[in-house]
JSON list of C-alpha atoms in Angstrom, two decimals:
[
{"chain": "A", "resi": 11, "resn": "GLY", "atom": "CA", "xyz": [0.00, 0.00, 0.00]},
{"chain": "A", "resi": 12, "resn": "ALA", "atom": "CA", "xyz": [0.90, 3.67, 0.07]},
{"chain": "A", "resi": 13, "resn": "SER", "atom": "CA", "xyz": [3.47, 4.88, 2.58]},
{"chain": "A", "resi": 14, "resn": "PRO", "atom": "CA", "xyz": [2.05, 7.12, 5.28]},
{"chain": "A", "resi": 15, "resn": "ARG", "atom": "CA", "xyz": [2.94, 10.82, 5.26]},
{"chain": "A", "resi": 16, "resn": "VAL", "atom": "CA", "xyz": [5.08, 11.56, 8.32]},
{"chain": "A", "resi": 17, "resn": "LEU", "atom": "CA", "xyz": [5.69, 14.79, 10.22]},
{"chain": "A", "resi": 18, "resn": "VAL", "atom": "CA", "xyz": [8.75, 14.94, 12.49]},
{"chain": "A", "resi": 19, "resn": "VAL", "atom": "CA", "xyz": [8.52, 17.67, 15.17]},
{"chain": "A", "resi": 20, "resn": "ASP", "atom": "CA", "xyz": [11.75, 18.05, 17.13]},
{"chain": "A", "resi": 21, "resn": "ASP", "atom": "CA", "xyz": [13.82, 21.07, 18.20]},
{"chain": "A", "resi": 22, "resn": "ASN", "atom": "CA", "xyz": [17.03, 19.08, 17.68]},
{"chain": "A", "resi": 23, "resn": "VAL", "atom": "CA", "xyz": [17.49, 20.17, 14.07]},
{"chain": "A", "resi": 24, "resn": "GLU", "atom": "CA", "xyz": [20.23, 17.67, 13.23]},
{"chain": "A", "resi": 25, "resn": "GLY", "atom": "CA", "xyz": [18.36, 14.76, 14.81]},
{"chain": "A", "resi": 26, "resn": "ALA", "atom": "CA", "xyz": [15.07, 15.68, 13.14]},
{"chain": "A", "resi": 27, "resn": "GLU", "atom": "CA", "xyz": [16.68, 16.05, 9.71]},
{"chain": "A", "resi": 28, "resn": "SER", "atom": "CA", "xyz": [18.55, 12.73, 10.08]},
{"chain": "A", "resi": 29, "resn": "LEU", "atom": "CA", "xyz": [15.34, 10.94, 11.05]},
{"chain": "A", "resi": 30, "resn": "ALA", "atom": "CA", "xyz": [13.49, 12.57, 8.16]},
{"chain": "A", "resi": 31, "resn": "GLU", "atom": "CA", "xyz": [16.20, 11.48, 5.71]},
{"chain": "A", "resi": 32, "resn": "LEU", "atom": "CA", "xyz": [15.98, 7.88, 6.94]},
{"chain": "A", "resi": 33, "resn": "LEU", "atom": "CA", "xyz": [12.21, 7.93, 6.53]},
{"chain": "A", "resi": 34, "resn": "ARG", "atom": "CA", "xyz": [12.55, 9.34, 3.01]},
{"chain": "A", "resi": 35, "resn": "LEU", "atom": "CA", "xyz": [14.96, 6.52, 2.14]},
{"chain": "A", "resi": 36, "resn": "TRP", "atom": "CA", "xyz": [12.21, 4.12, 3.23]},
{"chain": "A", "resi": 37, "resn": "GLY", "atom": "CA", "xyz": [9.82, 5.80, 0.77]},
{"chain": "A", "resi": 38, "resn": "HIS", "atom": "CA", "xyz": [7.83, 8.03, 3.14]},
{"chain": "A", "resi": 39, "resn": "ARG", "atom": "CA", "xyz": [6.81, 11.58, 2.36]},
{"chain": "A", "resi": 40, "resn": "VAL", "atom": "CA", "xyz": [8.25, 13.55, 5.27]},
{"chain": "A", "resi": 41, "resn": "GLU", "atom": "CA", "xyz": [8.00, 17.10, 6.57]},
{"chain": "A", "resi": 42, "resn": "VAL", "atom": "CA", "xyz": [9.94, 18.52, 9.51]},
{"chain": "A", "resi": 43, "resn": "ALA", "atom": "CA", "xyz": [9.06, 21.21, 12.07]},
{"chain": "A", "resi": 44, "resn": "HIS", "atom": "CA", "xyz": [11.30, 22.40, 14.90]},
{"chain": "A", "resi": 45, "resn": "ASP", "atom": "CA", "xyz": [8.83, 23.83, 17.42]},
{"chain": "A", "resi": 46, "resn": "GLY", "atom": "CA", "xyz": [5.27, 23.35, 18.62]},
{"chain": "A", "resi": 47, "resn": "PRO", "atom": "CA", "xyz": [3.55, 26.15, 16.69]},
{"chain": "A", "resi": 48, "resn": "SER", "atom": "CA", "xyz": [5.27, 25.11, 13.44]},
{"chain": "A", "resi": 49, "resn": "GLY", "atom": "CA", "xyz": [4.27, 21.51, 14.11]},
{"chain": "A", "resi": 50, "resn": "LEU", "atom": "CA", "xyz": [0.61, 22.46, 14.54]},
{"chain": "A", "resi": 51, "resn": "ALA", "atom": "CA", "xyz": [0.73, 24.50, 11.33]},
{"chain": "A", "resi": 52, "resn": "ALA", "atom": "CA", "xyz": [2.38, 21.65, 9.43]},
{"chain": "A", "resi": 53, "resn": "VAL", "atom": "CA", "xyz": [-0.30, 19.17, 10.56]},
{"chain": "A", "resi": 54, "resn": "ALA", "atom": "CA", "xyz": [-3.03, 21.53, 9.35]},
{"chain": "A", "resi": 55, "resn": "GLU", "atom": "CA", "xyz": [-1.28, 22.08, 6.02]},
{"chain": "A", "resi": 56, "resn": "GLN", "atom": "CA", "xyz": [0.23, 18.65, 5.28]},
{"chain": "A", "resi": 57, "resn": "ARG", "atom": "CA", "xyz": [-2.34, 16.30, 6.89]},
{"chain": "A", "resi": 58, "resn": "PRO", "atom": "CA", "xyz": [0.18, 13.58, 7.78]},
{"chain": "A", "resi": 59, "resn": "GLU", "atom": "CA", "xyz": [-0.94, 10.11, 8.84]},
{"chain": "A", "resi": 60, "resn": "VAL", "atom": "CA", "xyz": [1.86, 9.93, 11.46]},
{"chain": "A", "resi": 61, "resn": "VAL", "atom": "CA", "xyz": [3.26, 12.66, 13.72]},
{"chain": "A", "resi": 62, "resn": "LEU", "atom": "CA", "xyz": [6.53, 11.89, 15.53]},
{"chain": "A", "resi": 63, "resn": "LEU", "atom": "CA", "xyz": [6.34, 14.51, 18.27]},
{"chain": "A", "resi": 64, "resn": "ASP", "atom": "CA", "xyz": [9.18, 15.34, 20.65]},
{"chain": "A", "resi": 65, "resn": "ILE", "atom": "CA", "xyz": [7.82, 15.98, 24.15]},
{"chain": "A", "resi": 66, "resn": "GLY", "atom": "CA", "xyz": [10.65, 18.32, 25.22]},
{"chain": "A", "resi": 67, "resn": "LEU", "atom": "CA", "xyz": [9.95, 21.19, 22.84]},
{"chain": "A", "resi": 68, "resn": "PRO", "atom": "CA", "xyz": [10.62, 24.73, 24.07]},
{"chain": "A", "resi": 69, "resn": "GLY", "atom": "CA", "xyz": [7.66, 27.06, 24.54]},
{"chain": "A", "resi": 70, "resn": "LEU", "atom": "CA", "xyz": [4.76, 24.93, 23.37]},
{"chain": "A", "resi": 71, "resn": "ASP", "atom": "CA", "xyz": [5.79, 21.45, 24.54]},
{"chain": "A", "resi": 72, "resn": "GLY", "atom": "CA", "xyz": [4.77, 18.14, 23.01]},
{"chain": "A", "resi": 73, "resn": "TYR", "atom": "CA", "xyz": [2.05, 17.59, 25.61]},
{"chain": "A", "resi": 74, "resn": "GLU", "atom": "CA", "xyz": [0.30, 20.81, 24.61]},
{"chain": "A", "resi": 75, "resn": "VAL", "atom": "CA", "xyz": [0.80, 20.18, 20.89]},
{"chain": "A", "resi": 76, "resn": "GLY", "atom": "CA", "xyz": [-0.67, 16.69, 21.37]},
{"chain": "A", "resi": 77, "resn": "ARG", "atom": "CA", "xyz": [-3.65, 18.09, 23.30]},
{"chain": "A", "resi": 78, "resn": "ARG", "atom": "CA", "xyz": [-4.38, 20.61, 20.56]},
{"chain": "A", "resi": 79, "resn": "LEU", "atom": "CA", "xyz": [-4.07, 18.01, 17.80]},
{"chain": "A", "resi": 80, "resn": "ARG", "atom": "CA", "xyz": [-6.44, 15.64, 19.57]},
{"chain": "A", "resi": 81, "resn": "ALA", "atom": "CA", "xyz": [-8.93, 18.45, 20.26]},
{"chain": "A", "resi": 82, "resn": "ASP", "atom": "CA", "xyz": [-9.35, 18.93, 16.49]},
{"chain": "A", "resi": 83, "resn": "GLU", "atom": "CA", "xyz": [-11.69, 16.35, 14.98]},
{"chain": "A", "resi": 84, "resn": "ALA", "atom": "CA", "xyz": [-9.80, 16.62, 11.67]},
{"chain": "A", "resi": 85, "resn": "ASN", "atom": "CA", "xyz": [-6.85, 14.85, 13.35]},
{"chain": "A", "resi": 86, "resn": "ARG", "atom": "CA", "xyz": [-8.82, 11.87, 14.67]},
{"chain": "A", "resi": 87, "resn": "GLY", "atom": "CA", "xyz": [-7.09, 9.42, 12.32]},
{"chain": "A", "resi": 88, "resn": "VAL", "atom": "CA", "xyz": [-3.54, 10.68, 12.89]},
{"chain": "A", "resi": 89, "resn": "THR", "atom": "CA", "xyz": [-1.18, 8.24, 14.59]},
{"chain": "A", "resi": 90, "resn": "LEU", "atom": "CA", "xyz": [0.35, 10.45, 17.28]},
{"chain": "A", "resi": 91, "resn": "VAL", "atom": "CA", "xyz": [3.72, 9.21, 18.55]},
{"chain": "A", "resi": 92, "resn": "ALA", "atom": "CA", "xyz": [5.50, 10.72, 21.55]},
{"chain": "A", "resi": 93, "resn": "VAL", "atom": "CA", "xyz": [9.27, 10.78, 21.13]},
{"chain": "A", "resi": 94, "resn": "THR", "atom": "CA", "xyz": [11.21, 11.41, 24.32]},
{"chain": "A", "resi": 95, "resn": "GLY", "atom": "CA", "xyz": [14.52, 10.90, 26.03]},
{"chain": "A", "resi": 96, "resn": "TYR", "atom": "CA", "xyz": [12.64, 9.58, 29.05]},
{"chain": "A", "resi": 97, "resn": "GLY", "atom": "CA", "xyz": [10.75, 6.33, 29.31]},
{"chain": "A", "resi": 98, "resn": "GLU", "atom": "CA", "xyz": [7.12, 5.46, 29.88]},
{"chain": "A", "resi": 99, "resn": "GLN", "atom": "CA", "xyz": [7.64, 5.67, 33.67]},
{"chain": "A", "resi": 100, "resn": "VAL", "atom": "CA", "xyz": [7.92, 9.44, 33.25]},
{"chain": "A", "resi": 101, "resn": "HIS", "atom": "CA", "xyz": [5.22, 10.06, 30.65]},
{"chain": "A", "resi": 102, "resn": "GLY", "atom": "CA", "xyz": [2.96, 6.99, 30.38]},
{"chain": "A", "resi": 103, "resn": "GLY", "atom": "CA", "xyz": [-0.30, 8.02, 32.06]},
{"chain": "A", "resi": 104, "resn": "ARG", "atom": "CA", "xyz": [-0.13, 11.57, 30.81]},
{"chain": "A", "resi": 105, "resn": "LEU", "atom": "CA", "xyz": [0.49, 10.45, 27.22]},
{"chain": "A", "resi": 106, "resn": "GLU", "atom": "CA", "xyz": [-2.48, 8.09, 27.28]},
{"chain": "A", "resi": 107, "resn": "GLU", "atom": "CA", "xyz": [-4.71, 10.78, 28.80]},
{"chain": "A", "resi": 108, "resn": "ILE", "atom": "CA", "xyz": [-3.81, 13.20, 25.97]},
{"chain": "A", "resi": 109, "resn": "GLY", "atom": "CA", "xyz": [-4.39, 10.56, 23.30]},
{"chain": "A", "resi": 110, "resn": "PHE", "atom": "CA", "xyz": [-0.95, 9.56, 22.09]},
{"chain": "A", "resi": 111, "resn": "ASP", "atom": "CA", "xyz": [-0.96, 6.23, 20.27]},
{"chain": "A", "resi": 112, "resn": "LYS", "atom": "CA", "xyz": [2.65, 5.18, 20.82]},
{"chain": "A", "resi": 113, "resn": "LEU", "atom": "CA", "xyz": [5.81, 6.11, 22.70]},
{"chain": "A", "resi": 114, "resn": "LEU", "atom": "CA", "xyz": [9.33, 5.90, 21.25]},
{"chain": "A", "resi": 115, "resn": "VAL", "atom": "CA", "xyz": [12.31, 6.51, 23.52]},
{"chain": "A", "resi": 116, "resn": "LYS", "atom": "CA", "xyz": [15.35, 8.36, 22.14]},
{"chain": "A", "resi": 117, "resn": "PRO", "atom": "CA", "xyz": [17.55, 7.33, 20.57]},
{"chain": "A", "resi": 118, "resn": "VAL", "atom": "CA", "xyz": [14.79, 5.84, 18.42]},
{"chain": "A", "resi": 119, "resn": "GLN", "atom": "CA", "xyz": [15.65, 2.28, 17.44]},
{"chain": "A", "resi": 120, "resn": "VAL", "atom": "CA", "xyz": [15.28, 1.48, 13.73]},
{"chain": "A", "resi": 121, "resn": "PRO", "atom": "CA", "xyz": [13.33, -1.79, 14.28]},
{"chain": "A", "resi": 122, "resn": "ASP", "atom": "CA", "xyz": [10.85, 0.02, 16.57]},
{"chain": "A", "resi": 123, "resn": "LEU", "atom": "CA", "xyz": [10.30, 2.72, 13.96]},
{"chain": "A", "resi": 124, "resn": "GLN", "atom": "CA", "xyz": [9.90, 0.17, 11.16]},
{"chain": "A", "resi": 125, "resn": "GLN", "atom": "CA", "xyz": [7.37, -1.80, 13.20]},
{"chain": "A", "resi": 126, "resn": "LEU", "atom": "CA", "xyz": [5.42, 1.35, 14.05]},
{"chain": "A", "resi": 127, "resn": "LEU", "atom": "CA", "xyz": [5.25, 2.61, 10.48]},
{"chain": "A", "resi": 128, "resn": "GLY", "atom": "CA", "xyz": [4.51, -0.85, 9.12]},
{"chain": "A", "resi": 129, "resn": "GLY", "atom": "CA", "xyz": [1.37, -0.93, 11.27]},
{"chain": "A", "resi": 130, "resn": "VAL", "atom": "CA", "xyz": [-0.03, 2.35, 9.92]},
{"chain": "A", "resi": 131, "resn": "THR", "atom": "CA", "xyz": [-2.55, 2.01, 7.12]},
{"chain": "A", "resi": 132, "resn": "VAL", "atom": "CA", "xyz": [-3.02, 5.11, 5.02]},
{"chain": "A", "resi": 133, "resn": "GLY", "atom": "CA", "xyz": [-6.54, 6.46, 5.40]},
{"chain": "A", "resi": 134, "resn": "GLN", "atom": "CA", "xyz": [-7.42, 4.31, 8.44]},
{"chain": "A", "resi": 135, "resn": "ALA", "atom": "CA", "xyz": [-7.77, 5.22, 12.11]},
{"chain": "A", "resi": 136, "resn": "PRO", "atom": "CA", "xyz": [-4.91, 4.10, 14.38]},
{"chain": "A", "resi": 137, "resn": "PRO", "atom": "CA", "xyz": [-5.17, 1.16, 16.80]},
{"chain": "A", "resi": 138, "resn": "SER", "atom": "CA", "xyz": [-6.19, 1.71, 20.41]},
{"chain": "A", "resi": 139, "resn": "PRO", "atom": "CA", "xyz": [-4.05, 4.17, 22.39]},
{"chain": "A", "resi": 140, "resn": "LEU", "atom": "CA", "xyz": [-0.59, 3.02, 23.50]},
{"chain": "A", "resi": 141, "resn": "ALA", "atom": "CA", "xyz": [-1.34, -0.52, 22.30]}
]
């Protein structure tokens, strides 16, 4: 099937661009944003199927960006992935409450990313939260 469109939102410019390049090599259409407001604007403009969202963004953090994305009915089918340097013990309950679908811990492992993206069907709602 078609590869999902992916948005990478991370203030670490080098890390975000490297991740985006890897995803492009895998055949995904990828956009990058480096802060929360730009990420929200990119979701509205690009309509990605997957958003890889860093939690530790300056200003408008990933929690708030996630809340705003989930509050908009237009984003119901987006697979929202928290990307963080901390594990589920730090974020787990809060991520589920906001409506994140998955959690990836930095540095993101290639097999985890491949498995995540392989489970996304273009044009279909994501599986149950944090499954």
